[in-house]
Coordinates of C-alpha atoms in Angstrom, one line a residue:
M15 CA 20.5 0.7 -43.2
N16 CA 18.5 4.4 -43.8
R17 CA 18.1 5.8 -40.3
N18 CA 15.4 8.1 -41.5
S19 CA 13.5 4.6 -42.6
P20 CA 9.7 4.1 -41.1
K21 CA 11.4 0.9 -39.6
D22 CA 14.5 2.2 -38.4
V23 CA 12.6 5.2 -37.3
Q24 CA 10.0 2.6 -35.3
A25 CA 13.0 0.7 -33.7
F26 CA 14.2 3.4 -32.3
K27 CA 11.1 4.7 -30.5
E28 CA 10.7 1.2 -29.5
M29 CA 14.2 1.6 -28.0
V30 CA 13.5 4.9 -26.4
T31 CA 10.2 3.4 -24.7
Y32 CA 11.9 0.5 -23.3
L33 CA 14.9 2.3 -21.8
T34 CA 12.2 4.6 -20.4
I35 CA 10.1 2.0 -18.8
H36 CA 13.2 0.5 -17.5
A37 CA 14.9 3.0 -16.3
K38 CA 11.3 4.0 -14.6
G39 CA 11.1 0.5 -12.9
R40 CA 14.9 0.7 -11.8
A41 CA 13.8 4.1 -9.7
D42 CA 10.9 2.7 -8.7
G43 CA 12.7 -0.5 -7.3
E44 CA 15.5 1.5 -5.6
F45 CA 12.8 3.5 -3.7
A46 CA 11.1 0.6 -2.6
A47 CA 14.7 -1.0 -1.2
A48 CA 15.5 2.1 0.3
R49 CA 11.5 2.6 2.1
R50 CA 12.2 -1.2 3.4
F51 CA 15.5 -0.2 4.9
F52 CA 14.2 2.8 6.6
Y53 CA 11.1 0.6 8.0
R54 CA 13.9 -1.7 9.6
L55 CA 16.0 1.2 11.0
A56 CA 12.5 3.1 12.4
I57 CA 11.0 0.0 13.6
R58 CA 14.3 -1.4 15.5
R59 CA 14.3 2.3 17.1
F60 CA 10.8 2.8 17.9
G61 CA 8.7 -0.3 17.5
E62 CA 5.9 -1.4 15.0
P63 CA 4.3 2.0 13.6
D64 CA 0.3 2.4 13.9
R65 CA -1.9 2.7 11.3
A66 CA -1.2 6.9 10.9
N67 CA 2.6 6.3 10.5
I68 CA 2.4 4.0 7.8
I69 CA 0.2 6.1 5.7
A70 CA 2.4 8.8 6.6
V71 CA 5.6 7.0 5.3
G72 CA 3.7 5.6 2.3
A73 CA 2.5 9.2 1.4
I74 CA 6.4 9.9 0.7
K75 CA 6.9 9.9 -2.8
E76 CA 10.4 11.4 -3.2
I77 CA 13.3 9.8 -2.4
D78 CA 15.0 12.9 -0.9
Q79 CA 12.5 13.4 1.3
L80 CA 12.5 9.6 2.7
E81 CA 16.4 9.9 2.9
A82 CA 15.6 13.1 4.9
I83 CA 13.5 11.8 7.5
A84 CA 15.9 8.6 7.7
E85 CA 18.6 10.9 8.6
R86 CA 16.5 12.1 11.6
L87 CA 16.8 8.4 13.1
V88 CA 20.0 9.9 14.3
D89 CA 18.7 12.4 16.2
F90 CA 18.3 11.3 19.5
E91 CA 15.8 14.1 20.7
I92 CA 13.5 12.5 18.3
K93 CA 11.8 9.6 20.5
T94 CA 9.3 8.4 18.6
W95 CA 7.3 7.7 15.1
D96 CA 5.4 11.1 15.3
D97 CA 8.6 12.8 15.9
L98 CA 10.2 11.3 13.0
L99 CA 7.3 12.1 10.8
R100 CA 6.2 15.1 12.2
E101 CA 8.1 17.7 9.6
A102 CA 7.6 14.9 6.6

């Protein structure tokens, strides 16, 4: 096997592409699961969110930001969805 043959180079590129897509899909899946869990906890505490709150949560694209907001769920000075998402 010649590592520099066009066939081997192509196979390597395909493997890297597959791994990149797989990692992105996995990260997207983990983020979606974190968002679902966040919603479950927040709904339990504040009730169903209104449209503006759903849009605000949907705008969160980074797991770190979602986690920071989720941590605010245990701050009992926060009484509403609006309070929770105010600093989002």
